[in-house]
Amino acid sequence: MRLKARDLLGIEELDLQDIELILDTADGFLEVARRPIKKVPILRGRTVVNFFLEPSTRTRSSFEIAEKRLSADSVNLVGSGSSIVKGETLIDTGRNLEAMSPDIIVIRHSSSGAPHLLAHKLRSSIINAGDGFHEHPTQALLDAFTIRQKKERLEGLRVAIVGDIAHSRVARSNLLLLRKAGAEVTVCGPPTLIPPHIEKLGAHVTSNLAEAIEGADVIMMLRLQLERQKGGYFPSLREYFYYFGLTVEHVRRAKPDVIIMHPGPMNRGVEITSEVADGPYSVILEQVANGVAVRMAVLYLLLGGSADEEAA
Ligand code: CP
């Protein structure tokens, strides 16, 4: 089986078969991290440009490590070190990068739709590494991979996504994926940080944290995206923590085998206590580890790989 699309722009564009293909392929790549020589020759001679116009620790390093493990040649460019700061447009930048014949361009941008624009204008495959408030598809895929690894399924699970839903591309991509996979999703946050009409995507909505996590199989905490918040969405960080910060007492309301997730970076003491983040239910660093295998799968499949040919 092969991926139907040439680009990975969002979960919206994937069907459940594509999602399962990516997760199954990632399963096969997981063991590469445990080898003494962490490299397979699958993308030898291929070139990937990682173009990040917003800060990133996990996604950027995860893509670069995934590319190197597949033996691809990686080029890393950040917005502040590119000629965008001299006034070059995104499309001109993309066309100039493409003139050097990369196979894939991975882009993170503060504007929703920037990866779609490049996909429309360029021949290279485009991977969305996070665009504005819109989508972060590889984060949702690695989250789904981690949930499936721990729970052996996605269908029928109760997932609570808590925090700054309005500014979170992670929440949107996860909601889309989890609903496609048949999970039950509750989003929870201050009413000012819940986007209008989110229930049309199949989410239950509440501003009561206890209600959101009652009986949950998975609790996914989100970062307060203060850099994207233009107004006073809540009175103070102290008050936010009081109503929406995840503590050990809250976790007791969930299922006994609940897993706690966070895409990072975390604001400790704001959306989650250190006791929970570093506690026995936390899979936060496993999410990061799994991200490499999932991104290897995405890169491999977008360049025409199939689930049957994988590995070596
Ligand atoms: N989860 C995530 O996107 O983290 P970074 O911003 O560090 O890439």
Tab-separated table of C-alpha atoms and ligand atoms in Angstrom:
chain	number	residue	atom	x	y	z
A	1	MET	CA	0.000	0.000	0.000
A	2	ARG	CA	1.142	3.534	-0.793
A	3	LEU	CA	0.068	6.996	0.324
A	4	LYS	CA	-2.393	8.566	-2.070
A	5	ALA	CA	-1.165	12.143	-1.587
A	6	ARG	CA	2.086	13.783	-2.713
A	7	ASP	CA	2.112	16.215	0.248
A	8	LEU	CA	1.257	16.017	3.940
A	9	LEU	CA	-0.635	19.240	4.537
A	10	GLY	CA	-3.048	18.220	7.265
A	11	ILE	CA	-4.990	15.388	8.850
A	12	GLU	CA	-8.031	16.804	7.072
A	13	GLU	CA	-6.644	15.533	3.743
A	14	LEU	CA	-5.942	11.989	5.035
A	15	ASP	CA	-8.418	9.154	5.290
A	16	LEU	CA	-8.276	6.448	7.958
A	17	GLN	CA	-6.476	4.068	5.577
A	18	ASP	CA	-3.672	6.649	5.028
A	19	ILE	CA	-3.406	7.221	8.790
A	20	GLU	CA	-3.158	3.494	9.513
A	21	LEU	CA	-0.587	3.074	6.735
A	22	ILE	CA	1.620	5.789	8.312
A	23	LEU	CA	1.266	4.326	11.822
A	24	ASP	CA	1.949	0.755	10.640
A	25	THR	CA	4.989	1.911	8.654
A	26	ALA	CA	6.281	3.825	11.703
A	27	ASP	CA	6.011	0.597	13.721
A	28	GLY	CA	8.616	-0.909	11.413
A	29	PHE	CA	10.974	2.064	11.793
A	30	LEU	CA	10.865	2.146	15.600
A	31	GLU	CA	13.645	-0.415	16.013
A	32	VAL	CA	16.140	1.637	13.950
A	33	ALA	CA	16.651	3.818	17.062
A	34	ARG	CA	17.776	0.736	19.006
A	35	ARG	CA	20.443	-0.334	16.482
A	36	PRO	CA	24.114	0.417	17.189
A	37	ILE	CA	24.269	2.109	13.762
A	38	LYS	CA	21.017	4.060	13.561
A	39	LYS	CA	20.776	4.316	9.810
A	40	VAL	CA	19.032	2.610	6.886
A	41	PRO	CA	19.847	3.417	3.234
A	42	ILE	CA	16.247	3.904	2.118
A	43	LEU	CA	16.413	7.596	1.114
A	44	ARG	CA	20.062	7.700	0.046
A	45	GLY	CA	20.512	10.377	-2.633
A	46	ARG	CA	17.289	12.186	-1.666
A	47	THR	CA	17.342	15.777	-0.367
A	48	VAL	CA	15.046	17.294	2.258
A	49	VAL	CA	14.935	21.000	3.137
A	50	ASN	CA	13.690	21.813	6.650
A	51	PHE	CA	12.469	25.408	6.508
A	52	PHE	CA	11.339	26.656	9.917
A	53	LEU	CA	9.967	30.179	10.170
A	54	GLU	CA	8.849	29.698	13.784
A	55	PRO	CA	10.861	28.377	16.748
A	56	SER	CA	10.957	24.625	17.299
A	57	THR	CA	12.914	22.155	19.395
A	58	ARG	CA	11.126	18.824	18.928
A	59	THR	CA	9.689	18.965	15.408
A	60	ARG	CA	12.779	20.379	13.747
A	61	SER	CA	15.287	18.058	15.387
A	62	SER	CA	12.926	15.088	14.950
A	63	PHE	CA	12.640	15.690	11.185
A	64	GLU	CA	16.394	16.124	10.858
A	65	ILE	CA	17.119	12.940	12.821
A	66	ALA	CA	14.463	11.045	10.807
A	67	GLU	CA	16.043	12.216	7.546
A	68	LYS	CA	19.542	11.244	8.681
A	69	ARG	CA	18.336	7.813	9.858
A	70	LEU	CA	16.934	7.268	6.363
A	71	SER	CA	20.274	8.426	4.826
A	72	ALA	CA	18.704	11.460	3.123
A	73	ASP	CA	20.657	14.720	2.791
A	74	SER	CA	19.168	17.401	5.066
A	75	VAL	CA	19.377	21.169	4.644
A	76	ASN	CA	18.214	23.333	7.553
A	77	LEU	CA	17.024	26.887	7.111
A	78	VAL	CA	15.379	29.166	9.664
A	79	GLY	CA	13.312	32.220	8.827
A	80	SER	CA	15.632	34.658	10.619
A	81	GLY	CA	18.648	33.270	8.744
A	82	SER	CA	16.966	33.360	5.335
A	83	SER	CA	16.452	36.154	2.793
A	84	ILE	CA	12.813	36.396	3.930
A	85	VAL	CA	14.157	39.031	6.373
A	86	LYS	CA	15.363	41.029	3.328
A	87	GLY	CA	11.843	41.052	1.928
A	88	GLU	CA	11.853	37.960	-0.295
A	89	THR	CA	8.387	36.447	-0.535
A	90	LEU	CA	7.589	32.907	0.616
A	91	ILE	CA	6.804	31.851	-2.955
A	92	ASP	CA	10.084	33.267	-4.320
A	93	THR	CA	11.955	31.594	-1.466
A	94	GLY	CA	10.219	28.291	-2.240
A	95	ARG	CA	10.971	28.601	-5.980
A	96	ASN	CA	14.643	29.291	-5.265
A	97	LEU	CA	14.877	26.320	-2.919
A	98	GLU	CA	13.177	24.171	-5.531
A	99	ALA	CA	15.698	25.256	-8.172
A	100	MET	CA	18.227	23.173	-6.181
A	101	SER	CA	16.068	20.046	-6.699
A	102	PRO	CA	15.040	18.982	-3.196
A	103	ASP	CA	12.622	16.066	-3.012
A	104	ILE	CA	10.730	17.330	0.040
A	105	ILE	CA	10.366	20.708	1.750
A	106	VAL	CA	9.281	20.581	5.398
A	107	ILE	CA	7.844	23.935	6.435
A	108	ARG	CA	6.725	25.515	9.694
A	109	HIS	CA	5.096	28.937	9.353
A	110	SER	CA	3.069	31.276	11.555
A	111	SER	CA	0.426	31.731	8.848
A	112	SER	CA	-2.278	29.118	8.397
A	113	GLY	CA	-2.182	27.851	4.822
A	114	ALA	CA	1.476	28.663	4.051
A	115	PRO	CA	2.323	24.969	3.327
A	116	HIS	CA	-0.751	24.720	1.067
A	117	LEU	CA	0.429	27.759	-0.904
A	118	LEU	CA	3.846	26.167	-1.463
A	119	ALA	CA	2.251	22.829	-2.387
A	120	HIS	CA	0.184	24.671	-5.003
A	121	LYS	CA	3.193	26.499	-6.489
A	122	LEU	CA	5.993	23.895	-6.263
A	123	ARG	CA	6.641	20.399	-7.609
A	124	SER	CA	8.496	19.175	-4.469
A	125	SER	CA	6.494	17.309	-1.823
A	126	ILE	CA	5.540	19.611	1.044
A	127	ILE	CA	5.190	18.550	4.676
A	128	ASN	CA	3.368	20.852	7.064
A	129	ALA	CA	5.380	21.024	10.310
A	130	GLY	CA	2.818	23.397	11.858
A	131	ASP	CA	0.978	26.323	10.233
A	132	GLY	CA	-0.488	29.054	12.420
A	133	PHE	CA	-3.578	27.917	14.323
A	134	HIS	CA	-4.424	25.445	11.581
A	135	GLU	CA	-2.728	21.999	11.674
A	136	HIS	CA	0.315	20.089	12.908
A	137	PRO	CA	-0.283	16.734	11.232
A	138	THR	CA	2.916	14.913	12.241
A	139	GLN	CA	2.249	15.799	15.909
A	140	ALA	CA	-1.225	14.230	15.698
A	141	LEU	CA	0.224	11.171	13.954
A	142	LEU	CA	2.899	10.672	16.629
A	143	ASP	CA	0.282	11.206	19.325
A	144	ALA	CA	-1.970	8.587	17.717
A	145	PHE	CA	1.013	6.243	17.391
A	146	THR	CA	1.780	6.660	21.103
A	147	ILE	CA	-1.852	6.106	22.124
A	148	ARG	CA	-2.081	3.008	19.938
A	149	GLN	CA	1.212	1.706	21.386
A	150	LYS	CA	-0.147	2.059	24.937
A	151	LYS	CA	-3.822	1.150	24.408
A	152	GLU	CA	-3.578	-1.084	21.307
A	153	ARG	CA	-6.419	0.831	19.644
A	154	LEU	CA	-7.868	4.288	19.075
A	155	GLU	CA	-11.500	3.382	18.461
A	156	GLY	CA	-13.771	3.836	21.459
A	157	LEU	CA	-11.164	5.534	23.671
A	158	ARG	CA	-12.140	8.572	25.733
A	159	VAL	CA	-9.678	11.395	25.110
A	160	ALA	CA	-9.693	14.760	26.925
A	161	ILE	CA	-7.820	17.626	25.237
A	162	VAL	CA	-7.342	20.429	27.760
A	163	GLY	CA	-6.083	23.999	27.516
A	164	ASP	CA	-5.739	26.675	24.874
A	165	ILE	CA	-7.839	24.958	22.218
A	166	ALA	CA	-8.393	28.147	20.199
A	167	HIS	CA	-4.726	28.756	19.365
A	168	SER	CA	-3.696	25.118	19.087
A	169	ARG	CA	-2.969	23.467	15.748
A	170	VAL	CA	-2.152	20.346	17.784
A	171	ALA	CA	-5.704	20.249	19.195
A	172	ARG	CA	-7.244	20.641	15.760
A	173	SER	CA	-5.113	17.939	14.105
A	174	ASN	CA	-5.636	15.560	17.022
A	175	LEU	CA	-9.374	16.126	17.073
A	176	LEU	CA	-9.610	15.430	13.336
A	177	LEU	CA	-7.490	12.280	13.579
A	178	LEU	CA	-9.069	10.856	16.708
A	179	ARG	CA	-12.596	11.359	15.368
A	180	LYS	CA	-11.649	9.671	12.064
A	181	ALA	CA	-10.343	6.756	14.149
A	182	GLY	CA	-13.550	6.509	16.197
A	183	ALA	CA	-12.324	7.928	19.538
A	184	GLU	CA	-14.571	10.041	21.744
A	185	VAL	CA	-13.012	13.489	22.244
A	186	THR	CA	-13.815	16.123	24.864
A	187	VAL	CA	-12.158	19.533	24.594
A	188	CYS	CA	-11.866	21.606	27.752
A	189	GLY	CA	-10.639	25.119	28.469
A	190	PRO	CA	-11.831	28.586	29.413
A	191	PRO	CA	-14.796	29.573	27.178
A	192	THR	CA	-12.598	32.334	25.717
A	193	LEU	CA	-10.097	29.714	24.507
A	194	ILE	CA	-12.626	27.363	22.892
A	195	PRO	CA	-13.112	28.169	19.195
A	196	PRO	CA	-16.692	28.633	18.001
A	197	HIS	CA	-18.376	25.647	16.334
A	198	ILE	CA	-15.694	23.127	17.401
A	199	GLU	CA	-18.500	20.701	18.235
A	200	LYS	CA	-19.117	20.497	14.451
A	201	LEU	CA	-15.800	18.576	14.280
A	202	GLY	CA	-17.318	16.006	16.642
A	203	ALA	CA	-15.954	17.250	19.993
A	204	HIS	CA	-17.818	17.391	23.277
A	205	VAL	CA	-17.110	20.774	24.861
A	206	THR	CA	-16.796	21.687	28.541
A	207	SER	CA	-15.066	24.246	30.724
A	208	ASN	CA	-15.142	21.901	33.720
A	209	LEU	CA	-11.819	20.025	34.030
A	210	ALA	CA	-13.187	17.363	36.386
A	211	GLU	CA	-15.990	16.575	33.931
A	212	ALA	CA	-13.569	16.405	30.976
A	213	ILE	CA	-11.240	13.889	32.595
A	214	GLU	CA	-13.797	11.715	34.395
A	215	GLY	CA	-13.186	8.191	33.048
A	216	ALA	CA	-10.657	9.364	30.432
A	217	ASP	CA	-8.244	6.885	28.827
A	218	VAL	CA	-6.020	9.707	27.594
A	219	ILE	CA	-5.477	13.251	28.883
A	220	MET	CA	-3.729	15.546	26.442
A	221	MET	CA	-2.630	18.825	27.990
A	222	LEU	CA	-1.898	21.824	25.767
A	223	ARG	CA	0.441	24.738	26.192
A	224	LEU	CA	-1.025	28.178	26.795
A	225	GLN	CA	0.145	29.899	23.599
A	226	LEU	CA	0.762	33.297	25.151
A	227	GLU	CA	2.652	34.488	22.054
A	228	ARG	CA	-0.496	34.063	19.935
A	229	GLN	CA	-2.924	35.582	22.462
A	230	LYS	CA	-3.701	39.198	21.676
A	231	GLY	CA	-6.268	39.839	24.420
A	232	GLY	CA	-7.012	39.005	28.066
A	233	TYR	CA	-8.440	35.510	27.667
A	234	PHE	CA	-8.313	34.789	31.415
A	235	PRO	CA	-7.637	36.923	34.517
A	236	SER	CA	-4.225	35.547	35.541
A	237	LEU	CA	-1.937	32.517	35.168
A	238	ARG	CA	-2.668	31.665	38.815
A	239	GLU	CA	-6.377	31.539	38.118
A	240	TYR	CA	-5.782	29.536	34.937
A	241	PHE	CA	-3.819	26.955	36.911
A	242	TYR	CA	-6.535	26.806	39.575
A	243	TYR	CA	-9.217	25.876	37.033
A	244	PHE	CA	-7.274	24.098	34.246
A	245	GLY	CA	-3.876	23.027	35.625
A	246	LEU	CA	-3.562	19.221	35.802
A	247	THR	CA	-2.666	17.910	39.268
A	248	VAL	CA	-2.355	14.408	40.741
A	249	GLU	CA	-5.795	14.867	42.375
A	250	HIS	CA	-7.363	15.417	38.947
A	251	VAL	CA	-5.630	12.381	37.434
A	252	ARG	CA	-7.395	10.137	40.009
A	253	ARG	CA	-10.710	10.883	38.247
A	254	ALA	CA	-9.480	9.297	35.013
A	255	LYS	CA	-9.205	5.552	34.250
A	256	PRO	CA	-6.590	3.762	36.428
A	257	ASP	CA	-4.408	3.172	33.337
A	258	VAL	CA	-4.792	6.697	31.961
A	259	ILE	CA	-1.900	8.157	29.969
A	260	ILE	CA	-0.915	11.826	30.213
A	261	MET	CA	0.323	13.506	27.055
A	262	HIS	CA	1.678	16.947	26.172
A	263	PRO	CA	3.089	17.996	22.784
A	264	GLY	CA	5.596	20.334	24.437
A	265	PRO	CA	6.967	22.780	25.204
A	266	MET	CA	5.363	22.636	28.675
A	267	ASN	CA	4.652	25.539	30.999
A	268	ARG	CA	5.217	23.672	34.269
A	269	GLY	CA	3.007	24.999	37.048
A	270	VAL	CA	0.649	26.613	34.540
A	271	GLU	CA	-1.063	23.816	32.576
A	272	ILE	CA	0.511	20.847	34.356
A	273	THR	CA	2.363	20.185	37.620
A	274	SER	CA	5.838	18.640	37.522
A	275	GLU	CA	4.475	15.792	39.649
A	276	VAL	CA	2.133	14.817	36.797
A	277	ALA	CA	4.484	15.672	33.915
A	278	ASP	CA	7.240	13.509	35.380
A	279	GLY	CA	4.927	10.974	37.030
A	280	PRO	CA	4.087	7.340	36.264
A	281	TYR	CA	1.216	8.063	33.860
A	282	SER	CA	3.197	10.491	31.700
A	283	VAL	CA	4.206	9.392	28.178
A	284	ILE	CA	5.497	12.820	27.185
A	285	LEU	CA	9.055	11.744	26.334
A	286	GLU	CA	7.773	8.603	24.610
A	287	GLN	CA	5.798	10.919	22.310
A	288	VAL	CA	9.075	12.620	21.381
A	289	ALA	CA	10.862	9.301	20.792
A	290	ASN	CA	7.995	8.004	18.640
A	291	GLY	CA	8.012	11.222	16.620
A	292	VAL	CA	11.209	10.193	14.862
A	293	ALA	CA	9.767	6.858	13.660
A	294	VAL	CA	6.532	8.538	12.559
A	295	ARG	CA	8.419	11.210	10.594
A	296	MET	CA	10.612	8.525	9.011
A	297	ALA	CA	7.402	6.828	7.875
A	298	VAL	CA	5.961	10.058	6.449
A	299	LEU	CA	9.169	10.922	4.540
A	300	TYR	CA	9.485	7.385	3.209
A	301	LEU	CA	5.852	7.078	2.128
A	302	LEU	CA	5.724	10.517	0.476
A	303	LEU	CA	8.695	9.544	-1.664
A	304	GLY	CA	6.799	6.569	-3.000
A	305	GLY	CA	7.660	3.909	-0.445
A	306	SER	CA	5.150	1.209	0.343
A	307	ALA	CA	4.441	-0.660	3.564
A	308	ASP	CA	5.520	-3.972	1.967
A	309	GLU	CA	8.983	-2.781	0.818
A	310	GLU	CA	9.994	-1.056	4.088
A	311	ALA	CA	12.973	-1.814	6.343
A	312	ALA	CA	16.383	-3.366	5.491
B	1	CP	N1	5.415	19.753	19.642
B	1	CP	C1	6.085	20.711	18.972
B	1	CP	O1	5.698	21.127	17.867
B	1	CP	O2	7.206	21.173	19.614
B	1	CP	P1	8.230	22.207	18.982
B	1	CP	O3	7.520	23.528	18.852
B	1	CP	O4	9.396	22.273	19.909
B	1	CP	O5	8.614	21.699	17.621
